[in-house]
mmCIF file of C-alpha atoms in Angstrom:
data_model
loop_
_atom_site.group_PDB
_atom_site.id
_atom_site.type_symbol
_atom_site.label_atom_id
_atom_site.label_comp_id
_atom_site.label_asym_id
_atom_site.label_seq_id
_atom_site.Cartn_x
_atom_site.Cartn_y
_atom_site.Cartn_z
ATOM 1 C CA UNK A 1318 63.697 -13.672 -34.739
ATOM 2 C CA UNK A 1319 63.846 -12.320 -38.284
ATOM 3 C CA UNK A 1320 62.631 -8.955 -39.580
ATOM 4 C CA UNK A 1321 62.563 -7.867 -43.165
ATOM 5 C CA UNK A 1322 61.389 -4.450 -44.631
ATOM 6 C CA UNK A 1323 61.114 -3.814 -48.322
ATOM 7 C CA UNK A 1324 60.183 -0.847 -50.640
ATOM 8 C CA UNK A 1325 59.584 -2.016 -54.270
ATOM 9 C CA UNK A 1326 58.657 0.314 -57.209
ATOM 10 C CA UNK A 1327 57.529 -1.282 -60.427
ATOM 11 C CA UNK A 1328 57.584 0.812 -63.602
ATOM 12 C CA UNK A 1329 56.422 0.394 -67.215
ATOM 13 C CA UNK A 1330 53.537 -1.838 -66.185
ATOM 14 C CA UNK A 1331 51.541 -2.978 -69.238
ATOM 15 C CA UNK A 1332 48.247 -1.082 -69.645
ATOM 16 C CA UNK A 1333 45.557 -0.511 -72.296
ATOM 17 C CA UNK A 1334 45.583 3.156 -72.957
ATOM 18 C CA UNK A 1335 42.368 4.620 -74.472
ATOM 19 C CA UNK A 1336 42.639 6.381 -77.863
ATOM 20 C CA UNK A 1337 40.193 8.592 -79.780
ATOM 21 C CA UNK A 1338 37.662 6.744 -81.920
ATOM 22 C CA UNK A 1339 38.955 8.581 -85.083
ATOM 23 C CA UNK A 1340 42.022 6.335 -84.864
ATOM 24 C CA UNK A 1341 39.794 3.236 -85.582
ATOM 25 C CA UNK A 1342 40.910 1.619 -82.255
ATOM 26 C CA UNK A 1343 39.554 1.832 -78.808
ATOM 27 C CA UNK A 1344 42.806 1.432 -77.006
ATOM 28 C CA UNK A 1345 46.539 0.197 -77.347
ATOM 29 C CA UNK A 1346 48.778 -1.774 -75.169
ATOM 30 C CA UNK A 1347 51.946 -0.100 -73.897
ATOM 31 C CA UNK A 1348 54.195 0.354 -70.748
ATOM 32 C CA UNK A 1349 52.976 3.091 -68.834
ATOM 33 C CA UNK A 1350 51.839 2.364 -65.349
ATOM 34 C CA UNK A 1351 53.863 2.592 -62.059
ATOM 35 C CA UNK A 1352 53.043 0.624 -58.900
ATOM 36 C CA UNK A 1353 54.627 0.729 -55.391
ATOM 37 C CA UNK A 1354 54.651 -2.021 -52.746
ATOM 38 C CA UNK A 1355 56.174 -1.554 -49.168
ATOM 39 C CA UNK A 1356 55.882 -3.472 -46.037
ATOM 40 C CA UNK A 1357 57.483 -5.747 -43.475
ATOM 41 C CA UNK A 1358 57.660 -9.306 -42.578
ATOM 42 C CA UNK A 1359 58.398 -10.472 -39.016
ATOM 43 C CA UNK A 1360 58.829 -14.079 -37.818
ATOM 44 C CA UNK A 1361 60.062 -15.945 -34.896
ATOM 45 C CA UNK A 1362 60.558 -19.461 -33.753
ATOM 46 C CA UNK A 1363 60.820 -20.425 -30.158
ATOM 47 C CA UNK A 1364 61.123 -23.648 -28.170
ATOM 48 C CA UNK A 1365 58.811 -23.040 -25.300
ATOM 49 C CA UNK A 1366 59.495 -26.183 -23.335
ATOM 50 C CA UNK A 1367 61.797 -29.130 -23.927
ATOM 51 C CA UNK A 1368 62.418 -32.273 -21.671
ATOM 52 C CA UNK A 1369 63.366 -35.809 -22.246
ATOM 53 C CA UNK A 1370 59.889 -36.937 -23.490
ATOM 54 C CA UNK A 1371 58.069 -33.550 -24.287
ATOM 55 C CA UNK A 1372 58.849 -30.669 -26.691
ATOM 56 C CA UNK A 1373 56.758 -27.680 -27.594
ATOM 57 C CA UNK A 1374 57.840 -25.383 -30.485
ATOM 58 C CA UNK A 1375 56.048 -22.225 -31.777
ATOM 59 C CA UNK A 1376 56.473 -20.522 -35.175
ATOM 60 C CA UNK A 1377 54.776 -17.071 -35.664
ATOM 61 C CA UNK A 1378 54.787 -14.633 -38.502
ATOM 62 C CA UNK A 1379 53.034 -11.372 -39.231
ATOM 63 C CA UNK A 1380 53.304 -9.300 -42.440
ATOM 64 C CA UNK A 1381 51.947 -6.021 -43.932
ATOM 65 C CA UNK A 1382 52.025 -4.897 -47.427
ATOM 66 C CA UNK A 1383 50.907 -1.291 -48.571
ATOM 67 C CA UNK A 1384 50.153 -1.144 -52.279
ATOM 68 C CA UNK A 1385 49.661 1.986 -54.263
ATOM 69 C CA UNK A 1386 49.096 2.849 -58.023
ATOM 70 C CA UNK A 1387 51.621 5.683 -58.548
ATOM 71 C CA UNK A 1388 50.861 6.506 -62.221
ATOM 72 C CA UNK A 1389 48.078 5.559 -64.777
ATOM 73 C CA UNK A 1390 46.804 7.658 -67.466
ATOM 74 C CA UNK A 1391 43.102 7.534 -66.288
ATOM 75 C CA UNK A 1392 40.775 5.651 -63.984
ATOM 76 C CA UNK A 1393 40.408 2.002 -65.177
ATOM 77 C CA UNK A 1394 37.195 0.035 -64.532
ATOM 78 C CA UNK A 1395 38.067 -3.469 -63.212
ATOM 79 C CA UNK A 1396 35.410 -6.164 -62.697
ATOM 80 C CA UNK A 1397 31.654 -5.981 -63.636
ATOM 81 C CA UNK A 1398 29.465 -2.859 -62.773
ATOM 82 C CA UNK A 1399 32.661 -0.963 -62.308
ATOM 83 C CA UNK A 1400 32.698 -2.063 -58.668
ATOM 84 C CA UNK A 1401 36.577 -2.198 -58.598
ATOM 85 C CA UNK A 1402 38.586 0.538 -60.079
ATOM 86 C CA UNK A 1403 42.221 1.246 -60.818
ATOM 87 C CA UNK A 1404 42.789 4.901 -59.643
ATOM 88 C CA UNK A 1405 46.049 6.875 -59.273
ATOM 89 C CA UNK A 1406 46.906 7.358 -55.753
ATOM 90 C CA UNK A 1407 44.837 4.348 -54.522
ATOM 91 C CA UNK A 1408 45.601 0.597 -53.929
ATOM 92 C CA UNK A 1409 44.923 -1.999 -56.495
ATOM 93 C CA UNK A 1410 41.561 -3.606 -56.022
ATOM 94 C CA UNK A 1411 39.876 -0.479 -54.556
ATOM 95 C CA UNK A 1412 36.012 -0.395 -54.375
ATOM 96 C CA UNK A 1413 34.172 2.375 -56.204
ATOM 97 C CA UNK A 1414 30.702 2.638 -54.705
ATOM 98 C CA UNK A 1415 27.991 4.738 -53.379
ATOM 99 C CA UNK A 1416 28.466 5.255 -49.697
ATOM 100 C CA UNK A 1417 25.416 4.504 -47.684
ATOM 101 C CA UNK A 1418 25.089 6.653 -44.661
ATOM 102 C CA UNK A 1419 21.956 5.267 -43.119
ATOM 103 C CA UNK A 1420 18.347 4.309 -43.714
ATOM 104 C CA UNK A 1421 15.868 7.175 -43.104
ATOM 105 C CA UNK A 1422 13.795 5.874 -40.125
ATOM 106 C CA UNK A 1423 10.705 7.717 -41.439
ATOM 107 C CA UNK A 1424 10.673 6.764 -44.995
ATOM 108 C CA UNK A 1425 12.752 3.573 -45.182
ATOM 109 C CA UNK A 1426 14.910 5.000 -47.954
ATOM 110 C CA UNK A 1427 18.646 4.502 -47.984
ATOM 111 C CA UNK A 1428 20.398 7.828 -47.710
ATOM 112 C CA UNK A 1429 23.748 8.050 -49.565
ATOM 113 C CA UNK A 1430 26.724 10.530 -49.316
ATOM 114 C CA UNK A 1431 26.541 13.492 -51.598
ATOM 115 C CA UNK A 1432 30.164 13.189 -52.516
ATOM 116 C CA UNK A 1433 30.452 16.062 -54.938
ATOM 117 C CA UNK A 1434 28.123 18.244 -52.975
ATOM 118 C CA UNK A 1435 25.751 19.183 -55.785
ATOM 119 C CA UNK A 1436 22.603 18.471 -53.886
ATOM 120 C CA UNK A 1437 21.525 15.293 -55.523
ATOM 121 C CA UNK A 1438 22.687 11.612 -55.773
ATOM 122 C CA UNK A 1439 24.134 10.784 -59.232
ATOM 123 C CA UNK A 1440 26.900 8.471 -60.671
ATOM 124 C CA UNK A 1441 29.280 11.421 -59.814
ATOM 125 C CA UNK A 1442 28.843 10.552 -56.172
ATOM 126 C CA UNK A 1443 30.542 7.118 -56.295
ATOM 127 C CA UNK A 1444 33.956 7.094 -54.437
ATOM 128 C CA UNK A 1445 36.550 4.777 -53.351
ATOM 129 C CA UNK A 1446 35.300 3.447 -50.000
ATOM 130 C CA UNK A 1447 37.874 0.779 -49.310
ATOM 131 C CA UNK A 1448 40.181 -2.069 -50.759
ATOM 132 C CA UNK A 1449 40.950 -5.653 -50.461
ATOM 133 C CA UNK A 1450 44.347 -5.336 -48.815
ATOM 134 C CA UNK A 1451 44.566 -6.506 -45.173
ATOM 135 C CA UNK A 1452 46.320 -4.265 -42.626
ATOM 136 C CA UNK A 1453 48.249 -7.258 -41.418
ATOM 137 C CA UNK A 1454 48.146 -11.143 -42.127
ATOM 138 C CA UNK A 1455 50.115 -14.167 -41.233
ATOM 139 C CA UNK A 1456 50.259 -17.615 -39.519
ATOM 140 C CA UNK A 1457 50.755 -19.171 -36.165
ATOM 141 C CA UNK A 1458 51.894 -22.854 -35.697
ATOM 142 C CA UNK A 1459 52.393 -24.949 -32.641
ATOM 143 C CA UNK A 1460 54.149 -28.375 -32.747
ATOM 144 C CA UNK A 1461 54.084 -30.669 -29.749
ATOM 145 C CA UNK A 1462 56.210 -33.928 -29.464
ATOM 146 C CA UNK A 1463 55.570 -36.520 -26.625
ATOM 147 C CA UNK A 1464 57.634 -39.624 -26.934
ATOM 148 C CA UNK A 1465 56.641 -41.175 -30.368
ATOM 149 C CA UNK A 1466 53.588 -38.874 -30.706
ATOM 150 C CA UNK A 1467 53.492 -35.493 -32.626
ATOM 151 C CA UNK A 1468 50.830 -32.876 -32.960
ATOM 152 C CA UNK A 1469 50.723 -29.792 -35.263
ATOM 153 C CA UNK A 1470 48.229 -27.048 -34.974
ATOM 154 C CA UNK A 1471 48.414 -24.415 -37.673
ATOM 155 C CA UNK A 1472 46.312 -21.076 -37.776
ATOM 156 C CA UNK A 1473 46.371 -18.370 -40.474
ATOM 157 C CA UNK A 1474 44.861 -14.957 -40.138
ATOM 158 C CA UNK A 1475 44.061 -11.800 -41.829
ATOM 159 C CA UNK A 1476 42.760 -8.546 -40.437
ATOM 160 C CA UNK A 1477 41.543 -5.299 -41.963
ATOM 161 C CA UNK A 1478 40.743 -6.579 -45.752
ATOM 162 C CA UNK A 1479 37.230 -5.823 -47.178
ATOM 163 C CA UNK A 1480 35.149 -8.121 -49.476
ATOM 164 C CA UNK A 1481 32.443 -7.256 -51.910
ATOM 165 C CA UNK A 1482 29.495 -9.603 -51.269
ATOM 166 C CA UNK A 1483 27.942 -9.844 -54.558
ATOM 167 C CA UNK A 1484 25.670 -12.682 -53.593
ATOM 168 C CA UNK A 1485 24.212 -10.449 -50.773
ATOM 169 C CA UNK A 1486 23.750 -7.677 -53.247
ATOM 170 C CA UNK A 1487 21.686 -9.862 -55.512
ATOM 171 C CA UNK A 1488 19.567 -11.089 -52.577
ATOM 172 C CA UNK A 1489 19.111 -8.002 -50.575
ATOM 173 C CA UNK A 1490 18.381 -5.110 -52.865
ATOM 174 C CA UNK A 1491 14.809 -5.668 -53.679
ATOM 175 C CA UNK A 1492 13.733 -4.852 -57.259
ATOM 176 C CA UNK A 1493 11.874 -6.817 -59.686
ATOM 177 C CA UNK A 1494 12.316 -10.527 -59.135
ATOM 178 C CA UNK A 1495 13.030 -12.955 -61.925
ATOM 179 C CA UNK A 1496 14.127 -16.587 -62.349
ATOM 180 C CA UNK A 1497 17.764 -15.733 -61.443
ATOM 181 C CA UNK A 1498 17.004 -13.705 -58.198
ATOM 182 C CA UNK A 1499 16.381 -14.847 -54.669
ATOM 183 C CA UNK A 1500 15.685 -13.068 -51.390
ATOM 184 C CA UNK A 1501 17.968 -13.572 -48.464
ATOM 185 C CA UNK A 1502 16.802 -14.244 -45.032
ATOM 186 C CA UNK A 1503 18.573 -11.022 -44.081
ATOM 187 C CA UNK A 1504 15.599 -9.197 -45.877
ATOM 188 C CA UNK A 1505 13.636 -9.752 -42.697
ATOM 189 C CA UNK A 1506 15.546 -6.971 -41.059
ATOM 190 C CA UNK A 1507 14.481 -4.552 -43.692
ATOM 191 C CA UNK A 1508 12.652 -1.241 -42.863
ATOM 192 C CA UNK A 1509 8.904 -1.881 -42.405
ATOM 193 C CA UNK A 1510 7.481 0.801 -40.080
ATOM 194 C CA UNK A 1511 8.169 4.558 -39.366
ATOM 195 C CA UNK A 1512 10.729 5.041 -36.578
ATOM 196 C CA UNK A 1513 12.547 1.570 -37.235
ATOM 197 C CA UNK A 1514 16.253 1.696 -36.993
ATOM 198 C CA UNK A 1515 17.955 -0.629 -39.464
ATOM 199 C CA UNK A 1516 20.560 -0.559 -42.434
ATOM 200 C CA UNK A 1517 18.448 -2.522 -44.931
ATOM 201 C CA UNK A 1518 15.957 -0.284 -46.779
ATOM 202 C CA UNK A 1519 12.497 -0.990 -47.444
ATOM 203 C CA UNK A 1520 11.599 -3.666 -50.132
ATOM 204 C CA UNK A 1521 10.563 -1.864 -53.334
ATOM 205 C CA UNK A 1522 11.538 -1.912 -56.878
ATOM 206 C CA UNK A 1523 13.192 1.471 -56.357
ATOM 207 C CA UNK A 1524 15.902 0.051 -54.041
ATOM 208 C CA UNK A 1525 17.353 -1.923 -56.972
ATOM 209 C CA UNK A 1526 18.775 1.478 -58.449
ATOM 210 C CA UNK A 1527 21.770 1.556 -56.091
ATOM 211 C CA UNK A 1528 23.483 -1.828 -56.603
ATOM 212 C CA UNK A 1529 26.781 -0.399 -56.185
ATOM 213 C CA UNK A 1530 26.270 0.192 -52.439
ATOM 214 C CA UNK A 1531 28.825 0.235 -49.593
ATOM 215 C CA UNK A 1532 26.370 -1.702 -47.529
ATOM 216 C CA UNK A 1533 27.563 -4.822 -49.286
ATOM 217 C CA UNK A 1534 31.237 -4.324 -48.558
ATOM 218 C CA UNK A 1535 32.053 -6.377 -45.535
ATOM 219 C CA UNK A 1536 34.911 -6.864 -43.139
ATOM 220 C CA UNK A 1537 36.739 -9.978 -44.442
ATOM 221 C CA UNK A 1538 39.052 -10.444 -41.390
ATOM 222 C CA UNK A 1539 39.210 -13.926 -40.212
ATOM 223 C CA UNK A 1540 41.238 -16.585 -38.127
ATOM 224 C CA UNK A 1541 41.140 -20.108 -39.655
ATOM 225 C CA UNK A 1542 42.436 -23.350 -38.267
ATOM 226 C CA UNK A 1543 44.248 -24.306 -41.443
ATOM 227 C CA UNK A 1544 45.532 -27.679 -40.298
ATOM 228 C CA UNK A 1545 45.752 -30.157 -37.400
ATOM 229 C CA UNK A 1546 48.037 -33.121 -37.936
ATOM 230 C CA UNK A 1547 48.526 -36.003 -35.423
ATOM 231 C CA UNK A 1548 51.156 -38.552 -35.927
ATOM 232 C CA UNK A 1549 52.678 -41.509 -34.337
ATOM 233 C CA UNK A 1550 56.153 -42.970 -35.265
ATOM 234 C CA UNK A 1551 57.217 -46.460 -34.374
ATOM 235 C CA UNK A 1552 59.909 -46.704 -31.959
ATOM 236 C CA UNK A 1553 63.456 -47.691 -33.493
ATOM 237 C CA UNK A 1554 63.572 -50.929 -31.582
ATOM 238 C CA UNK A 1555 60.553 -52.108 -33.718
ATOM 239 C CA UNK A 1556 61.598 -50.594 -36.985
ATOM 240 C CA UNK A 1557 65.076 -52.070 -36.734
ATOM 241 C CA UNK A 1558 63.564 -55.474 -36.430
ATOM 242 C CA UNK A 1559 61.368 -54.798 -39.353
ATOM 243 C CA UNK A 1560 64.475 -53.626 -41.288
ATOM 244 C CA UNK A 1561 63.161 -50.250 -42.021
ATOM 245 C CA UNK A 1562 64.399 -46.838 -41.126
ATOM 246 C CA UNK A 1563 61.105 -45.019 -40.215
ATOM 247 C CA UNK A 1564 57.404 -45.745 -40.045
ATOM 248 C CA UNK A 1565 54.995 -42.962 -39.175
ATOM 249 C CA UNK A 1566 51.162 -42.917 -39.513
ATOM 250 C CA UNK A 1567 49.364 -39.672 -39.318
ATOM 251 C CA UNK A 1568 45.950 -38.030 -39.434
ATOM 252 C CA UNK A 1569 45.385 -34.531 -40.885
ATOM 253 C CA UNK A 1570 42.322 -32.310 -40.898
ATOM 254 C CA UNK A 1571 42.289 -29.155 -43.024
ATOM 255 C CA UNK A 1572 40.001 -26.104 -42.568
ATOM 256 C CA UNK A 1573 38.312 -27.352 -39.618
ATOM 257 C CA UNK A 1574 37.307 -24.080 -38.065
ATOM 258 C CA UNK A 1575 36.731 -20.522 -39.301
ATOM 259 C CA UNK A 1576 36.222 -17.391 -37.153
ATOM 260 C CA UNK A 1577 35.027 -14.429 -39.138
ATOM 261 C CA UNK A 1578 32.145 -11.808 -39.083
ATOM 262 C CA UNK A 1579 31.862 -12.078 -42.920
ATOM 263 C CA UNK A 1580 28.361 -13.225 -43.766
ATOM 264 C CA UNK A 1581 29.295 -15.020 -47.019
ATOM 265 C CA UNK A 1582 30.505 -18.580 -47.370
ATOM 266 C CA UNK A 1583 34.264 -17.861 -47.165
ATOM 267 C CA UNK A 1584 36.334 -14.663 -46.565
ATOM 268 C CA UNK A 1585 39.128 -16.008 -48.895
ATOM 269 C CA UNK A 1586 37.161 -15.336 -51.996
ATOM 270 C CA UNK A 1587 38.316 -14.483 -55.555
ATOM 271 C CA UNK A 1588 36.304 -13.969 -58.580
ATOM 272 C CA UNK A 1589 37.152 -16.706 -60.892
ATOM 273 C CA UNK A 1590 37.172 -14.539 -64.004
ATOM 274 C CA UNK A 1591 40.415 -12.626 -63.988
ATOM 275 C CA UNK A 1592 41.175 -13.831 -60.428
ATOM 276 C CA UNK A 1593 39.934 -10.634 -58.768
ATOM 277 C CA UNK A 1594 40.639 -10.774 -55.107
ATOM 278 C CA UNK A 1595 38.023 -9.707 -52.631
ATOM 279 C CA UNK A 1596 35.023 -10.156 -54.979
ATOM 280 C CA UNK A 1597 32.626 -12.894 -53.690
ATOM 281 C CA UNK A 1598 30.271 -13.918 -56.430
ATOM 282 C CA UNK A 1599 29.122 -17.569 -56.000
ATOM 283 C CA UNK A 1600 32.569 -18.576 -54.875
ATOM 284 C CA UNK A 1601 32.419 -22.069 -53.281
ATOM 285 C CA UNK A 1602 34.044 -22.195 -49.721
ATOM 286 C CA UNK A 1603 37.204 -24.149 -49.188
ATOM 287 C CA UNK A 1604 36.445 -27.720 -48.425
ATOM 288 C CA UNK A 1605 36.891 -29.338 -45.048
ATOM 289 C CA UNK A 1606 39.079 -32.342 -45.613
ATOM 290 C CA UNK A 1607 40.168 -35.372 -43.561
ATOM 291 C CA UNK A 1608 43.213 -37.397 -44.535
ATOM 292 C CA UNK A 1609 44.893 -40.484 -43.229
ATOM 293 C CA UNK A 1610 48.376 -41.466 -44.405
ATOM 294 C CA UNK A 1611 51.632 -42.959 -43.556
ATOM 295 C CA UNK A 1612 55.355 -42.238 -44.184
ATOM 296 C CA UNK A 1613 57.681 -45.175 -44.833
ATOM 297 C CA UNK A 1614 61.408 -44.957 -45.096
ATOM 298 C CA UNK A 1615 63.211 -48.149 -46.170
#
């Protein structure tokens, strides 16, 4: 068993600091920001069963990282439509959105939280409603050996992280259609009649005015069967006759199964531009691959 705890503070982070327009520049690059990371890593390895012909070994690890922006001069927009913000006191990759409370059963209109309590919904009511950091994550691997056969089964997992589903936002907000817009099948769950209970507002052009909506922020928790490997090693009495030290043939399948409530293609999504984590915008899912190979030691 191994346990590690860490508490790391990073200072003098490079940031673009805004300047008055009278200077002739919009910003300048300087060492200003401070970020903290603290968390733990726990791992253990166990031999669950061992005999002459059979062995079962388990490796397990779980980790948590708590990230926080300790110091920045002002809120900094990050990603298109200002969906992700850098804000002092919040983690990196925090979502800045309108918080949808419910859909009015009588009108079919989305009802948002009046964050600043001024009696109307404006851009000032956007707020931090979540972030991309998982509450905990890790891996779980089991290795089985029976005579000359070996089998490895490796899972990875993440719980508590959130994902902005931009694809769903584009196909589930209504608005005026154009050549670049589609309607998702989930629009069949939209409000259509008085008294209906749903979280999808009625389909009108008006709905498009609240794109930055917490409704499209989803739970990205998952368990993935990352890899399964089945191998066979020739007995030593055969390899010695062939004058080789080792000959092993194996079969490996990667990303064979995925368990998640996320409605997008893959919960492990990053926006390619700037490598923004937790932002799913046309990101292709990780491929399922099958591989056959051999290891030869002369």
